[in-house]
């Protein structure tokens, strides 16, 4: 076999093997039950509090900016 043919064949084998691995991971992900993963309640509570605090901070900043512009 010529070096050019060997290079082409090894490239095709590499691409096919990577695609097989990707397909395998996709199949595993699709077989996984969707109700298995539940978020941590403590994390959810902290995240909601953080979002509320961020919203209050941004609302306060925007009202101060408006009063300064007037």
CSV table of C-alpha atoms in Angstrom, one decimal:
chain,number,residue,atom,x,y,z
A,1,UNK,CA,0.0,0.0,0.0
A,2,UNK,CA,1.3,3.5,-0.8
A,3,UNK,CA,2.0,6.0,1.9
A,4,UNK,CA,-0.9,8.2,0.5
A,5,UNK,CA,-3.4,5.3,0.8
A,6,UNK,CA,-2.2,4.5,4.3
A,7,UNK,CA,-2.7,8.1,5.4
A,8,UNK,CA,-6.2,8.2,3.9
A,9,UNK,CA,-7.1,4.9,5.5
A,10,UNK,CA,-5.8,5.9,9.0
A,11,UNK,CA,-7.7,9.2,8.8
A,12,UNK,CA,-10.9,7.4,7.9
A,13,UNK,CA,-10.4,4.9,10.7
A,14,UNK,CA,-9.8,7.7,13.2
A,15,UNK,CA,-13.0,9.6,12.1
A,16,UNK,CA,-15.1,6.4,12.2
A,17,UNK,CA,-13.8,5.4,15.6
A,18,UNK,CA,-14.5,8.9,17.1
A,19,UNK,CA,-18.0,8.8,15.7
A,20,UNK,CA,-18.6,5.3,17.2
A,21,UNK,CA,-17.5,6.7,20.6
A,22,UNK,CA,-19.8,9.7,20.3
A,23,UNK,CA,-22.7,7.5,19.3
A,24,UNK,CA,-22.1,5.3,22.3
A,25,UNK,CA,-22.2,8.2,24.7
A,26,UNK,CA,-25.4,9.5,23.0
A,27,UNK,CA,-27.0,6.1,23.5
A,28,UNK,CA,-26.0,6.0,27.1
A,29,UNK,CA,-27.3,9.5,27.7
A,30,UNK,CA,-30.7,8.7,26.1
A,31,UNK,CA,-31.1,5.5,28.2
A,32,UNK,CA,-30.5,7.4,31.4
A,33,UNK,CA,-33.8,8.1,33.3
A,34,UNK,CA,-34.9,11.7,33.2
A,35,UNK,CA,-36.2,11.8,36.8
A,36,UNK,CA,-33.0,10.6,38.3
A,37,UNK,CA,-31.4,14.0,38.7
A,38,UNK,CA,-33.0,16.2,41.3
A,39,UNK,CA,-31.5,19.6,42.2
A,40,UNK,CA,-30.3,20.0,45.8
A,41,UNK,CA,-33.0,22.0,47.8
A,42,UNK,CA,-30.3,23.9,49.7
A,43,UNK,CA,-28.6,25.0,46.5
A,44,UNK,CA,-32.0,26.1,45.0
A,45,UNK,CA,-32.8,28.2,48.0
A,46,UNK,CA,-29.4,29.9,47.9
A,47,UNK,CA,-29.7,30.5,44.2
A,48,UNK,CA,-33.2,32.0,44.5
A,49,UNK,CA,-32.0,34.3,47.4
A,50,UNK,CA,-29.0,35.4,45.3
A,51,UNK,CA,-31.2,36.2,42.3
A,52,UNK,CA,-33.6,38.2,44.5
A,53,UNK,CA,-30.8,40.1,46.1
A,54,UNK,CA,-29.3,40.9,42.7
A,55,UNK,CA,-32.6,42.1,41.5
A,56,UNK,CA,-33.1,44.4,44.5
A,57,UNK,CA,-29.5,45.8,44.0
A,58,UNK,CA,-30.1,46.5,40.3
A,59,UNK,CA,-33.5,48.1,41.0
A,60,UNK,CA,-32.0,50.4,43.6
A,61,UNK,CA,-29.1,51.4,41.3
A,62,UNK,CA,-31.5,52.2,38.4
A,63,UNK,CA,-33.8,54.3,40.6
A,64,UNK,CA,-30.7,56.3,41.9
A,65,UNK,CA,-29.6,56.8,38.3
A,66,UNK,CA,-33.0,58.1,37.3
A,67,UNK,CA,-33.2,60.6,40.2
A,68,UNK,CA,-29.7,61.9,39.4
A,69,UNK,CA,-30.6,62.4,35.8
A,70,UNK,CA,-33.7,64.5,36.7
